[in-house]
Each structure stands twice: as C-alpha cells, then as structure tokens.
Amino acid sequence: MPGSAERPVHGSNRLVLAHFWAAFAAFALAIPLGAWQMLARSPMHRWVDPEHYYRAVTAHGTTFAYAFPTLIAMGFGYAVCAVALGRPMHGMRLAWASFWLVIAGAAIALATVAAGNATVLYTFYPPLAGSAWYYIGVLVAVVGSWVWVGLMVSHFARWKRDHPGLPVPLAMFATVAGALLWAWTSLGAGSEILFLILPNAFGWTATIDAGLARLLFSWTLHAIVYFWLIPAYIAFYVLLPQAAGGRLYSDKMGRVAFLLLLVFSMPIGFHHLFADPQVGAGFKFVHTVFTGMVAVPTLLTIFTICASLEIAGRLRGGQGVLGWIAALPWDRPLVLASAFSLVMLGLGGAGGVINMSYALNSTVHNTQWVTGHFHLIYGGAIVIMYFAIAYELWPRLTGRPLAAPKLVRLQLWTWFVGMLVTTLPWHLVGLMGQPRRMAYYDYTDPALAPQAIWVSVSAVGGFVLVFSALLLIGVLIASHRAPAASVSPLTFALAVHPPRTLPRSLNSFGVWMVLVVALTVANYGYPVAQSLALKTTGVAAYPVKPR
Amino acid sequence: MKGDPRFKTWFSGTVVLFIVAGVIGFVWLPSMQPGGTVDLWATICRAVGLPIGPAQASMRAGAQSASDVAWTTATRALMARGNAAHGAALATACNNCHGASGVSSDAAFPNLAGQSVDAIYKQLEDYRSGKRNTEVMGVFVSPLSPQDILDLAAHFASLPNPFGASAPGPASSAAIARNLVEVGSPMRGIASCATCHGPMGLVPGAPELRGQQRAYLEQEMQALKSGARRNDISEQMRNVARQLTGEEIAMLAAYYAGFTGPIPR
C-alpha cells in the first residue's frame, strides 16, 4: 500500500480533519438538545412552551439529518479516496469550497431555527412554512455536498482511465455508490424546496401543493438513511476485517451489496406515506415490495462481515462453533463498535420490517415507535460506526496515538447501552399508542399513566448518551493534543481472494444508473405526474412566526 | 448488455419483480378489498389513485352550507389582492366600536388588530351573504364591494396584534379553562382551543383569541351552542360549543380575555 507516515492520507489530512471536527462540533451541540427534549416531555419535567420544544426538535433534526452525517460521509469519502486510490487528490480548492458551503448552509439554517423563524421540524412538511432562509440554508448545504459528489466521481473516473481493466478498490467503489445515491436522492427534497417551497415563501404562489411536497420529500427521506449508512458499511467491509486481524470474506459480495443499496434504496419512499391520501394504494404496495429488497444488501453484509470475523477469530486461535467469537480482539474500538452496531442493526431492522409492511404500519404509524426506530438505526447502528471510523482515522490524521483506550471503550459501551435504554422503551411507548411530534403529554390522565415510567427510562437513557458524547469529544481533543508519535498508515482490508479482474457490472456505475432512473420513473412517475396535473390540490401555507 | 451478461440478469430480475408487485398491488389486492368492483379496469384505476365517478358529488350533498367561503386556491389568490391602505380609509367607519388601532374599548365588540386576513375576510363575507347574524353589522357591510372586504381584511391583518406576546392572566378559574385550552376534552370530542386559536397555532379562518374581549367571546360561544350562530364550516365550532357548559364558556372567555399586553396608542 502506498503512503508514508508523514502523509498518511496524501495531503488531505487537514481536509478530512476539518470535516470530522465540524461534524463532531455540530454533534456536541445537538446531542444535549435531544436529551432535553426527552426530559421535557417526560413526567419528570413540567410542561414546556411548545414553541421551545419544537424549535429544539428542529435544530436537533436539522443538524443530524443534513449537517452531521453529510460532513462525516464527505470527510470519510476524501480519506477513502486518498488511501484507496493511493495517489494525491486533485480539486482540493473545490473540496474546501464544498466544505464551506455545507458549513455556511448549516449555519444559515440553524440560525434561522434558533431565531424561531423556522420551527418546521427537519422534515419541513408544507403547509408548515418557515422563513425562506431555512430552506435556502438546507439547499446551500446540499449543493455543497454535490460538489463532493462530483469530486468522488471524477477521482473514480480518472483512476479507472489510468488503470484500465483493474478493479477499482472496494472502498472507493462503495464511496462512489454512496455519492451517486446521494446525488440522485437529494434531488427530491431539492426540487421540493426550489419549485414548491421557495416560490411560496417569496409570495410568487398563493398556495402550495402539500401532497406533492410530501411525495418529493419521500424521494429523499428514505434513501438519505442509506447515504448515512454507507460509511458504516464501508467500515464493516474495509476496516473491520483488518482491525479484527483477518481478511474480508468476499470483495465481490461487498460490491453487490453497495450496488443493491444504490438501486433499491431510493424508489421505496412511499412507505413513509402509507397514511397519505394523495398516493394510490397500488403504488404503496409496490414500494413495500421494493423496500423489502433493501433488506437483501443488509443481510448480505451481515453474512459477509460475520464470515470475515470468523476468519479473524479462527486465525487468532478460536475453536469450535462459537469459540472464534471469544478470540476476537474486543479491546479494539472498531471490533467492539461493529458488534454493537450489528446488534442495533438487527433490532432496528426487525422494527423496520414492521414499519414497511403496508398492513402492520397502521399500528405504529405516527407513534413514538417511529422515532424510536430511526434513533436506534441511525443514532445507534450508524453513528456508533462513525465514532469507530473517527477512532481509526484520528491517529492517521493527527500523527498522534489515540488517547485513553479505556475511555474509548467506555464511550462505545455507554453509547450502546444508552441507545438501547433510550430507544427500546421508546418503541414500547409507541406501541402503547403515544403519538410522536407532541411537546407534552398529560401523564395524570389514566389512559396515559402507564406510559410514564417508560418515557422516564427513555429520558435517563438520553443523559447516558450525553455522557458518552462528552467522552467522545474529550478523547478526540486529548488525542489531538497528545505528543506526536509514529503511527502506522491507514490501509484497507484485503479480501481472501482479492479480485484481479472484475466484470463490468461490478466495476462501474453507468448502466446501473439507468436502472436507478428507470425504477424511479416506474415507482414515482405516475404519482408525481398526477399531483402536477391536478389543479385543485393547493393549500394555504401555514406560516411559523416567532412569538 | 454492454459486454456483461450480468446486467441482463439484474435488469430482467428487477422487471419481473416490478411486474409481480404490480399485479399483486394493482389487481389482486384491490379486488380482494371489501366493496371492490368486479370491473377489472375500475379496480386498477382505484389502486392507481384515480377517483372513481364524480368526486364532487358527495361533497355537494346535504343542505345549505354554513358559509359561502371555502378555503380553495381561488380564495387564497383572491385574499392576496387586498389593499391595506384603502382598507385603512374604509376602516374609519369601524373605529367607533372596534377602536382606532383595532383594539376595542368595549367588552362587547371584538378586537380586530392582528387577526389573519382569512379570519376577517370570512366574517365580513358571511355578514354580506347573511350567513352570520346581520343585526348590528349588516348596515355596515351592505355598502361594501367585494374588493372593499378584501381591503379591510388586509388592513386589520396589518395592524400589530398587541397580545401576540402576552401570557394568560391569573384568573381564578384558570385551571379548568387552561386545561380546555391546552388539552381539550377528548372524551367529549373537544379539541384543544389553542391549536387553532392560539397560542399554539392558527388555522386558516380561525380567529386569534388571545386578548379578545370577554363579553363578546362569551356571547358568541353561547350563540354557537344554541345554534343562533351557524356560519362555522362543517359545524366545527358548534360541535365544540354544544359540549361546553355555560360555566366553562364563561371561564374560557375570561381566560382568553386575561391575556394582557400593552395596547398600542
């Protein structure tokens, strides 16, 4: 593997570090807001002004939907690009410009929220209407990330041109899959803002088509989670086998998984709209079926990762059917985090199957179950892998070893336990019928009283997460300030049988994008066209103003 | 396809999946629904989301409507055409009762300052069409043209609402009233007042009630309860008022009137 100790990720250190630090700064601000919300609507706190509650929810959601994961994906993408392709990056100025666009966009959006001018929640469903600055901020951040998409695709294309016939390294292949997925899926919310929300905010249209806006947002809303997930999966495939002391079971399986995510994670968004009247029931069913298909790459990944870990465990002397598990190096952050992540992915995935089932969904629709679900999957399974990625990258980026390995393990444990304590009762309360998106509940009402204890447990979990977040920031700062030492360069796991040549279908995206677009047209074309054709679907915007 | 047979496998697999899902979703499942038709084409149309038959028919059924105002796209576009300056000139006729700044000094006459365009527009239209009792207001509204009504709505909406940032006063009945305002009474089918009338939010056509005059509020809720006032679309307020006791109505009026703030001079 090319690379030296001085320039472990080929001169892009500062760029990657900037992305990670910005992401974790946003993270550190938004986590306490989340814990406060859990407390504020629990029976342990008096009722709060709903305006403040929703403002906090909007800030928390906006940070974690648009700023934090985007910065992590971009930063990790640059690190992968530099290390996997093994040569200096081009377009560094563009990369910095895109970084500042994301920062500026997020700052504009969050300042508008803080001023109380955009208390619209991060999903900003019309006819709720906040200040135009909020949407402009989100749009600027998204446009910034598109520059990153362009850079990833350009590096991929140049490398392929210079290395005809050679397989693109898996990590880079997966990063480009994530970038393309993001480019295509962000068009939904992007066009919603551009063509529906902003014209209304500027007073050019008297009404807004709330149904069409929800259709377009669902275009983004589900696949965005897979965009968040892809860095975690990349870590599973290319960092974990090596950290565990083994090899990747199958390189090709990884490519198939990322391609399936690219193809199937977008045209399935209607499972967020099962209760919406503007979509025909037939389309909802078709989306259910395709949502079922995105479970396939996750199952493939779990199989491949478990197989890779078994290889590592047996190489380390593990015996018997399960003995290899005990033989794994559990003191390494990446191994520990991955195991936690897989547990949470398993639990969250099982909940997800319930959400996507057209029939079962009605039981949990719009309840706290849904918020519990996405916190478990995203805040749990995905974000814990972001931590692991940061721990893996930090020594390589700073040239200093990771400080306090024990605290690192404590941080991962507290995040895992905190997330389970937060989200499992949250699911339960949803099953008991508690609606989501409400600022307070009267637990003295006999109908709600049984939920009180579980909401309180959940709120306690929230503060465990705050503790864990503080640990993370502390460890990262301490490591950054530690004395410099020699650090081994970042390398990616080798497969048991590294591919020498690959069929075109596992080494390129052009033809796959045709399938992506075709599926989008098939699954979204008619409902969107119908909404556009109907002239009677406009409603008045419902402006959100500060009080 | 393009040198790799795997593409063909993936593409045809996806197409087959789409067709199977489509047949189940657009044909089989909808035809199993109760009330499903035997007509295959109608079944597919319903699953696709095409309305079957004239959708307006059921909406037109029933007796006389409560109001001629409907919150349609056309109404929204119309309401955007109000001229507040012209409305201010017309409002000199309103000031005797409703106050020069839109804040009344008599508890029987409602404050109009800072109400939404839709709230003012709907009430004036209802007076004009006779959907709301015209005893007092009829003589003032009858000379107004449709554009005058739009202008007056724009004018009153442009006045600052002096109670927008106010808090409820320490009324003795606050516990009961506050509970009705913030939570409603689900077992009686009463939604929380605050979600439509402030402070939690405002929906199109619903007036802001913070700081509203006590006697006026009480009188109007009583009128809705008895059915003397019937210009609320879909009876949404009559259904609530019928469930309220006279005592609760008085407490609610006092509660909303108790929102105090500085009155602009």
PDB file of N, CA, C and O in Angstrom, chain A residues 468-528:
ATOM      1  N   SER A 468     -21.812   9.949  27.082  1.00  0.00           N
ATOM      2  CA  SER A 468     -20.978   9.282  26.084  1.00  0.00           C
ATOM      3  C   SER A 468     -20.465  10.281  25.047  1.00  0.00           C
ATOM      4  O   SER A 468     -19.301  10.220  24.633  1.00  0.00           O
ATOM      5  N   ALA A 469     -21.317  11.213  24.663  1.00  0.00           N
ATOM      6  CA  ALA A 469     -20.904  12.224  23.678  1.00  0.00           C
ATOM      7  C   ALA A 469     -19.771  13.081  24.237  1.00  0.00           C
ATOM      8  O   ALA A 469     -18.815  13.401  23.529  1.00  0.00           O
ATOM      9  N   LEU A 470     -19.883  13.436  25.529  1.00  0.00           N
ATOM     10  CA  LEU A 470     -18.824  14.229  26.152  1.00  0.00           C
ATOM     11  C   LEU A 470     -17.506  13.450  26.157  1.00  0.00           C
ATOM     12  O   LEU A 470     -16.437  14.002  25.879  1.00  0.00           O
ATOM     13  N   LEU A 471     -17.608  12.154  26.475  1.00  0.00           N
ATOM     14  CA  LEU A 471     -16.403  11.310  26.454  1.00  0.00           C
ATOM     15  C   LEU A 471     -15.761  11.332  25.073  1.00  0.00           C
ATOM     16  O   LEU A 471     -14.536  11.456  24.933  1.00  0.00           O
ATOM     17  N   LEU A 472     -16.590  11.175  24.050  1.00  0.00           N
ATOM     18  CA  LEU A 472     -16.072  11.147  22.681  1.00  0.00           C
ATOM     19  C   LEU A 472     -15.292  12.421  22.376  1.00  0.00           C
ATOM     20  O   LEU A 472     -14.148  12.369  21.911  1.00  0.00           O
ATOM     21  N   ILE A 473     -15.929  13.559  22.662  1.00  0.00           N
ATOM     22  CA  ILE A 473     -15.273  14.826  22.349  1.00  0.00           C
ATOM     23  C   ILE A 473     -13.982  14.946  23.167  1.00  0.00           C
ATOM     24  O   ILE A 473     -12.936  15.369  22.644  1.00  0.00           O
ATOM     25  N   GLY A 474     -14.049  14.536  24.446  1.00  0.00           N
ATOM     26  CA  GLY A 474     -12.862  14.596  25.293  1.00  0.00           C
ATOM     27  C   GLY A 474     -11.725  13.759  24.731  1.00  0.00           C
ATOM     28  O   GLY A 474     -10.575  14.223  24.644  1.00  0.00           O
ATOM     29  N   VAL A 475     -12.036  12.543  24.323  1.00  0.00           N
ATOM     30  CA  VAL A 475     -10.991  11.657  23.791  1.00  0.00           C
ATOM     31  C   VAL A 475     -10.398  12.236  22.509  1.00  0.00           C
ATOM     32  O   VAL A 475      -9.174  12.229  22.310  1.00  0.00           O
ATOM     33  N   LEU A 476     -11.270  12.766  21.658  1.00  0.00           N
ATOM     34  CA  LEU A 476     -10.763  13.295  20.384  1.00  0.00           C
ATOM     35  C   LEU A 476      -9.863  14.512  20.616  1.00  0.00           C
ATOM     36  O   LEU A 476      -8.811  14.642  19.976  1.00  0.00           O
ATOM     37  N   ILE A 477     -10.269  15.374  21.560  1.00  0.00           N
ATOM     38  CA  ILE A 477      -9.437  16.552  21.850  1.00  0.00           C
ATOM     39  C   ILE A 477      -8.111  16.108  22.467  1.00  0.00           C
ATOM     40  O   ILE A 477      -7.029  16.547  22.039  1.00  0.00           O
ATOM     41  N   ALA A 478      -8.186  15.201  23.453  1.00  0.00           N
ATOM     42  CA  ALA A 478      -6.962  14.745  24.124  1.00  0.00           C
ATOM     43  C   ALA A 478      -6.014  14.090  23.126  1.00  0.00           C
ATOM     44  O   ALA A 478      -4.795  14.295  23.175  1.00  0.00           O
ATOM     45  N   SER A 479      -6.573  13.299  22.209  1.00  0.00           N
ATOM     46  CA  SER A 479      -5.719  12.633  21.228  1.00  0.00           C
ATOM     47  C   SER A 479      -5.067  13.653  20.310  1.00  0.00           C
ATOM     48  O   SER A 479      -3.905  13.510  19.914  1.00  0.00           O
ATOM     49  N   HIS A 480      -5.825  14.665  19.972  1.00  0.00           N
ATOM     50  CA  HIS A 480      -5.300  15.679  19.068  1.00  0.00           C
ATOM     51  C   HIS A 480      -4.142  16.444  19.714  1.00  0.00           C
ATOM     52  O   HIS A 480      -3.271  16.965  19.035  1.00  0.00           O
ATOM     53  N   ARG A 481      -4.164  16.517  21.068  1.00  0.00           N
ATOM     54  CA  ARG A 481      -3.144  17.291  21.779  1.00  0.00           C
ATOM     55  C   ARG A 481      -1.993  16.436  22.273  1.00  0.00           C
ATOM     56  O   ARG A 481      -1.039  16.967  22.821  1.00  0.00           O
ATOM     57  N   ALA A 482      -2.093  15.134  22.121  1.00  0.00           N
ATOM     58  CA  ALA A 482      -1.055  14.228  22.630  1.00  0.00           C
ATOM     59  C   ALA A 482       0.251  14.457  21.860  1.00  0.00           C
ATOM     60  O   ALA A 482       0.225  15.002  20.757  1.00  0.00           O
ATOM     61  N   PRO A 483       1.397  14.062  22.455  1.00  0.00           N
ATOM     62  CA  PRO A 483       2.661  14.217  21.729  1.00  0.00           C
ATOM     63  C   PRO A 483       2.667  13.339  20.479  1.00  0.00           C
ATOM     64  O   PRO A 483       2.093  12.255  20.465  1.00  0.00           O
ATOM     65  N   ALA A 484       3.324  13.851  19.455  1.00  0.00           N
ATOM     66  CA  ALA A 484       3.368  13.116  18.192  1.00  0.00           C
ATOM     67  C   ALA A 484       4.138  11.821  18.364  1.00  0.00           C
ATOM     68  O   ALA A 484       5.062  11.724  19.161  1.00  0.00           O
ATOM     69  N   ALA A 485       3.724  10.796  17.647  1.00  0.00           N
ATOM     70  CA  ALA A 485       4.406   9.504  17.683  1.00  0.00           C
ATOM     71  C   ALA A 485       4.258   8.886  16.302  1.00  0.00           C
ATOM     72  O   ALA A 485       3.466   9.347  15.488  1.00  0.00           O
ATOM     73  N   SER A 486       5.037   7.837  16.055  1.00  0.00           N
ATOM     74  CA  SER A 486       4.907   7.211  14.742  1.00  0.00           C
ATOM     75  C   SER A 486       3.634   6.365  14.738  1.00  0.00           C
ATOM     76  O   SER A 486       3.319   5.663  15.696  1.00  0.00           O
ATOM     77  N   VAL A 487       2.905   6.513  13.659  1.00  0.00           N
ATOM     78  CA  VAL A 487       1.611   5.849  13.540  1.00  0.00           C
ATOM     79  C   VAL A 487       1.610   5.086  12.228  1.00  0.00           C
ATOM     80  O   VAL A 487       2.072   5.607  11.210  1.00  0.00           O
ATOM     81  N   SER A 488       1.113   3.861  12.260  1.00  0.00           N
ATOM     82  CA  SER A 488       1.078   3.090  11.016  1.00  0.00           C
ATOM     83  C   SER A 488       0.070   3.720  10.071  1.00  0.00           C
ATOM     84  O   SER A 488      -0.960   4.219  10.499  1.00  0.00           O
ATOM     85  N   PRO A 489       0.383   3.716   8.769  1.00  0.00           N
ATOM     86  CA  PRO A 489      -0.538   4.356   7.826  1.00  0.00           C
ATOM     87  C   PRO A 489      -1.857   3.593   7.735  1.00  0.00           C
ATOM     88  O   PRO A 489      -1.916   2.402   8.043  1.00  0.00           O
ATOM     89  N   LEU A 490      -2.878   4.289   7.285  1.00  0.00           N
ATOM     90  CA  LEU A 490      -4.187   3.665   7.124  1.00  0.00           C
ATOM     91  C   LEU A 490      -4.148   2.739   5.911  1.00  0.00           C
ATOM     92  O   LEU A 490      -3.691   3.119   4.838  1.00  0.00           O
ATOM     93  N   THR A 491      -4.581   1.527   6.105  1.00  0.00           N
ATOM     94  CA  THR A 491      -4.708   0.611   4.967  1.00  0.00           C
ATOM     95  C   THR A 491      -6.071  -0.051   5.056  1.00  0.00           C
ATOM     96  O   THR A 491      -6.714  -0.024   6.098  1.00  0.00           O
ATOM     97  N   PHE A 492      -6.479  -0.640   3.947  1.00  0.00           N
ATOM     98  CA  PHE A 492      -7.789  -1.278   3.920  1.00  0.00           C
ATOM     99  C   PHE A 492      -7.638  -2.787   3.835  1.00  0.00           C
ATOM    100  O   PHE A 492      -6.660  -3.308   3.292  1.00  0.00           O
ATOM    101  N   ALA A 493      -8.638  -3.487   4.372  1.00  0.00           N
ATOM    102  CA  ALA A 493      -8.564  -4.939   4.459  1.00  0.00           C
ATOM    103  C   ALA A 493      -8.470  -5.570   3.069  1.00  0.00           C
ATOM    104  O   ALA A 493      -9.100  -5.120   2.114  1.00  0.00           O
ATOM    105  N   LEU A 494      -7.668  -6.627   2.979  1.00  0.00           N
ATOM    106  CA  LEU A 494      -7.596  -7.411   1.753  1.00  0.00           C
ATOM    107  C   LEU A 494      -8.660  -8.492   1.813  1.00  0.00           C
ATOM    108  O   LEU A 494      -8.978  -9.018   2.885  1.00  0.00           O
ATOM    109  N   ALA A 495      -9.165  -8.837   0.640  1.00  0.00           N
ATOM    110  CA  ALA A 495     -10.114  -9.947   0.598  1.00  0.00           C
ATOM    111  C   ALA A 495      -9.355 -11.260   0.630  1.00  0.00           C
ATOM    112  O   ALA A 495      -8.161 -11.309   0.318  1.00  0.00           O
ATOM    113  N   VAL A 496     -10.037 -12.325   1.001  1.00  0.00           N
ATOM    114  CA  VAL A 496      -9.418 -13.652   0.977  1.00  0.00           C
ATOM    115  C   VAL A 496      -8.917 -13.951  -0.430  1.00  0.00           C
ATOM    116  O   VAL A 496      -7.814 -14.429  -0.637  1.00  0.00           O
ATOM    117  N   HIS A 497      -9.773 -13.642  -1.399  1.00  0.00           N
ATOM    118  CA  HIS A 497      -9.373 -13.763  -2.804  1.00  0.00           C
ATOM    119  C   HIS A 497      -9.520 -12.391  -3.447  1.00  0.00           C
ATOM    120  O   HIS A 497     -10.576 -12.093  -3.988  1.00  0.00           O
ATOM    121  N   PRO A 498      -8.483 -11.557  -3.373  1.00  0.00           N
ATOM    122  CA  PRO A 498      -8.629 -10.214  -3.951  1.00  0.00           C
ATOM    123  C   PRO A 498      -8.881 -10.322  -5.456  1.00  0.00           C
ATOM    124  O   PRO A 498      -8.209 -11.107  -6.136  1.00  0.00           O
ATOM    125  N   PRO A 499      -9.846  -9.591  -5.952  1.00  0.00           N
ATOM    126  CA  PRO A 499     -10.164  -9.718  -7.373  1.00  0.00           C
ATOM    127  C   PRO A 499      -9.046  -9.138  -8.236  1.00  0.00           C
ATOM    128  O   PRO A 499      -8.517  -8.080  -7.935  1.00  0.00           O
ATOM    129  N   ARG A 500      -8.674  -9.877  -9.290  1.00  0.00           N
ATOM    130  CA  ARG A 500      -7.682  -9.348 -10.226  1.00  0.00           C
ATOM    131  C   ARG A 500      -8.371  -8.632 -11.376  1.00  0.00           C
ATOM    132  O   ARG A 500      -7.931  -7.602 -11.830  1.00  0.00           O
ATOM    133  N   THR A 501      -9.434  -9.240 -11.824  1.00  0.00           N
ATOM    134  CA  THR A 501     -10.265  -8.568 -12.822  1.00  0.00           C
ATOM    135  C   THR A 501     -11.700  -8.694 -12.353  1.00  0.00           C
ATOM    136  O   THR A 501     -12.025  -9.584 -11.579  1.00  0.00           O
ATOM    137  N   LEU A 502     -12.515  -7.766 -12.831  1.00  0.00           N
ATOM    138  CA  LEU A 502     -13.919  -7.807 -12.428  1.00  0.00           C
ATOM    139  C   LEU A 502     -14.785  -7.630 -13.651  1.00  0.00           C
ATOM    140  O   LEU A 502     -14.392  -6.925 -14.594  1.00  0.00           O
ATOM    141  N   PRO A 503     -15.956  -8.271 -13.655  1.00  0.00           N
ATOM    142  CA  PRO A 503     -16.890  -7.978 -14.748  1.00  0.00           C
ATOM    143  C   PRO A 503     -17.312  -6.513 -14.669  1.00  0.00           C
ATOM    144  O   PRO A 503     -17.282  -5.899 -13.594  1.00  0.00           O
ATOM    145  N   ARG A 504     -17.684  -5.997 -15.807  1.00  0.00           N
ATOM    146  CA  ARG A 504     -18.081  -4.591 -15.899  1.00  0.00           C
ATOM    147  C   ARG A 504     -19.156  -4.236 -14.872  1.00  0.00           C
ATOM    148  O   ARG A 504     -19.144  -3.156 -14.287  1.00  0.00           O
ATOM    149  N   SER A 505     -20.066  -5.175 -14.617  1.00  0.00           N
ATOM    150  CA  SER A 505     -21.191  -4.857 -13.733  1.00  0.00           C
ATOM    151  C   SER A 505     -20.746  -4.633 -12.299  1.00  0.00           C
ATOM    152  O   SER A 505     -21.474  -4.041 -11.515  1.00  0.00           O
ATOM    153  N   LEU A 506     -19.542  -5.124 -11.926  1.00  0.00           N
ATOM    154  CA  LEU A 506     -19.097  -4.941 -10.544  1.00  0.00           C
ATOM    155  C   LEU A 506     -17.995  -3.886 -10.444  1.00  0.00           C
ATOM    156  O   LEU A 506     -17.350  -3.748  -9.415  1.00  0.00           O
ATOM    157  N   ASN A 507     -17.770  -3.160 -11.528  1.00  0.00           N
ATOM    158  CA  ASN A 507     -16.665  -2.201 -11.526  1.00  0.00           C
ATOM    159  C   ASN A 507     -17.048  -0.867 -12.147  1.00  0.00           C
ATOM    160  O   ASN A 507     -16.193  -0.058 -12.441  1.00  0.00           O
ATOM    161  N   SER A 508     -18.364  -0.661 -12.366  1.00  0.00           N
ATOM    162  CA  SER A 508     -18.785   0.593 -13.000  1.00  0.00           C
ATOM    163  C   SER A 508     -20.209   0.907 -12.567  1.00  0.00           C
ATOM    164  O   SER A 508     -20.892   0.083 -11.971  1.00  0.00           O
ATOM    165  N   PHE A 509     -20.639   2.136 -12.870  1.00  0.00           N
ATOM    166  CA  PHE A 509     -21.963   2.560 -12.406  1.00  0.00           C
ATOM    167  C   PHE A 509     -22.901   2.991 -13.524  1.00  0.00           C
ATOM    168  O   PHE A 509     -24.105   3.086 -13.309  1.00  0.00           O
ATOM    169  N   GLY A 510     -22.324   3.261 -14.711  1.00  0.00           N
ATOM    170  CA  GLY A 510     -23.131   3.869 -15.773  1.00  0.00           C
ATOM    171  C   GLY A 510     -24.435   3.131 -16.019  1.00  0.00           C
ATOM    172  O   GLY A 510     -25.525   3.704 -15.956  1.00  0.00           O
ATOM    173  N   VAL A 511     -24.330   1.820 -16.281  1.00  0.00           N
ATOM    174  CA  VAL A 511     -25.530   1.062 -16.624  1.00  0.00           C
ATOM    175  C   VAL A 511     -26.458   0.961 -15.410  1.00  0.00           C
ATOM    176  O   VAL A 511     -27.685   1.003 -15.547  1.00  0.00           O
ATOM    177  N   TRP A 512     -25.857   0.868 -14.224  1.00  0.00           N
ATOM    178  CA  TRP A 512     -26.686   0.790 -13.016  1.00  0.00           C
ATOM    179  C   TRP A 512     -27.525   2.035 -12.841  1.00  0.00           C
ATOM    180  O   TRP A 512     -28.672   1.964 -12.376  1.00  0.00           O
ATOM    181  N   MET A 513     -26.948   3.193 -13.184  1.00  0.00           N
ATOM    182  CA  MET A 513     -27.716   4.432 -13.016  1.00  0.00           C
ATOM    183  C   MET A 513     -28.941   4.432 -13.918  1.00  0.00           C
ATOM    184  O   MET A 513     -29.976   5.021 -13.578  1.00  0.00           O
ATOM    185  N   VAL A 514     -28.836   3.739 -15.083  1.00  0.00           N
ATOM    186  CA  VAL A 514     -30.014   3.615 -15.947  1.00  0.00           C
ATOM    187  C   VAL A 514     -31.127   2.896 -15.190  1.00  0.00           C
ATOM    188  O   VAL A 514     -32.290   3.296 -15.207  1.00  0.00           O
ATOM    189  N   LEU A 515     -30.743   1.836 -14.492  1.00  0.00           N
ATOM    190  CA  LEU A 515     -31.738   1.081 -13.725  1.00  0.00           C
ATOM    191  C   LEU A 515     -32.311   1.945 -12.592  1.00  0.00           C
ATOM    192  O   LEU A 515     -33.515   1.909 -12.322  1.00  0.00           O
ATOM    193  N   VAL A 516     -31.434   2.726 -11.948  1.00  0.00           N
ATOM    194  CA  VAL A 516     -31.889   3.602 -10.858  1.00  0.00           C
ATOM    195  C   VAL A 516     -32.942   4.582 -11.378  1.00  0.00           C
ATOM    196  O   VAL A 516     -34.020   4.737 -10.792  1.00  0.00           O
ATOM    197  N   VAL A 517     -32.627   5.208 -12.512  1.00  0.00           N
ATOM    198  CA  VAL A 517     -33.561   6.202 -13.063  1.00  0.00           C
ATOM    199  C   VAL A 517     -34.845   5.517 -13.513  1.00  0.00           C
ATOM    200  O   VAL A 517     -35.955   6.005 -13.256  1.00  0.00           O
ATOM    201  N   ALA A 518     -34.709   4.341 -14.157  1.00  0.00           N
ATOM    202  CA  ALA A 518     -35.898   3.639 -14.647  1.00  0.00           C
ATOM    203  C   ALA A 518     -36.816   3.263 -13.488  1.00  0.00           C
ATOM    204  O   ALA A 518     -38.034   3.422 -13.561  1.00  0.00           O
ATOM    205  N   LEU A 519     -36.231   2.774 -12.404  1.00  0.00           N
ATOM    206  CA  LEU A 519     -37.052   2.395 -11.249  1.00  0.00           C
ATOM    207  C   LEU A 519     -37.719   3.613 -10.620  1.00  0.00           C
ATOM    208  O   LEU A 519     -38.863   3.547 -10.173  1.00  0.00           O
ATOM    209  N   THR A 520     -36.993   4.735 -10.613  1.00  0.00           N
ATOM    210  CA  THR A 520     -37.584   5.956 -10.070  1.00  0.00           C
ATOM    211  C   THR A 520     -38.791   6.361 -10.903  1.00  0.00           C
ATOM    212  O   THR A 520     -39.855   6.697 -10.377  1.00  0.00           O
ATOM    213  N   VAL A 521     -38.612   6.331 -12.220  1.00  0.00           N
ATOM    214  CA  VAL A 521     -39.722   6.710 -13.099  1.00  0.00           C
ATOM    215  C   VAL A 521     -40.891   5.753 -12.887  1.00  0.00           C
ATOM    216  O   VAL A 521     -42.042   6.165 -12.767  1.00  0.00           O
ATOM    217  N   ALA A 522     -40.592   4.463 -12.799  1.00  0.00           N
ATOM    218  CA  ALA A 522     -41.669   3.479 -12.647  1.00  0.00           C
ATOM    219  C   ALA A 522     -42.406   3.678 -11.323  1.00  0.00           C
ATOM    220  O   ALA A 522     -43.634   3.583 -11.265  1.00  0.00           O
ATOM    221  N   ASN A 523     -41.666   3.958 -10.261  1.00  0.00           N
ATOM    222  CA  ASN A 523     -42.292   3.986  -8.934  1.00  0.00           C
ATOM    223  C   ASN A 523     -42.773   5.371  -8.518  1.00  0.00           C
ATOM    224  O   ASN A 523     -43.587   5.491  -7.615  1.00  0.00           O
ATOM    225  N   TYR A 524     -42.246   6.423  -9.131  1.00  0.00           N
ATOM    226  CA  TYR A 524     -42.638   7.773  -8.745  1.00  0.00           C
ATOM    227  C   TYR A 524     -43.328   8.535  -9.871  1.00  0.00           C
ATOM    228  O   TYR A 524     -44.026   9.518  -9.618  1.00  0.00           O
ATOM    229  N   GLY A 525     -43.088   8.103 -11.112  1.00  0.00           N
ATOM    230  CA  GLY A 525     -43.512   8.896 -12.260  1.00  0.00           C
ATOM    231  C   GLY A 525     -44.987   9.232 -12.224  1.00  0.00           C
ATOM    232  O   GLY A 525     -45.376  10.413 -12.254  1.00  0.00           O
ATOM    233  N   TYR A 526     -45.834   8.200 -12.140  1.00  0.00           N
ATOM    234  CA  TYR A 526     -47.265   8.456 -12.224  1.00  0.00           C
ATOM    235  C   TYR A 526     -47.766   9.304 -11.055  1.00  0.00           C
ATOM    236  O   TYR A 526     -48.457  10.307 -11.283  1.00  0.00           O
ATOM    237  N   PRO A 527     -47.466   8.953  -9.789  1.00  0.00           N
ATOM    238  CA  PRO A 527     -47.998   9.780  -8.691  1.00  0.00           C
ATOM    239  C   PRO A 527     -47.557  11.245  -8.768  1.00  0.00           C
ATOM    240  O   PRO A 527     -48.356  12.145  -8.503  1.00  0.00           O
ATOM    241  N   VAL A 528     -46.301  11.478  -9.162  1.00  0.00           N
ATOM    242  CA  VAL A 528     -45.840  12.867  -9.262  1.00  0.00           C
ATOM    243  C   VAL A 528     -46.582  13.572 -10.401  1.00  0.00           C
ATOM    244  O   VAL A 528     -47.071  14.694 -10.252  1.00  0.00           O
TER     245      VAL A 528
END
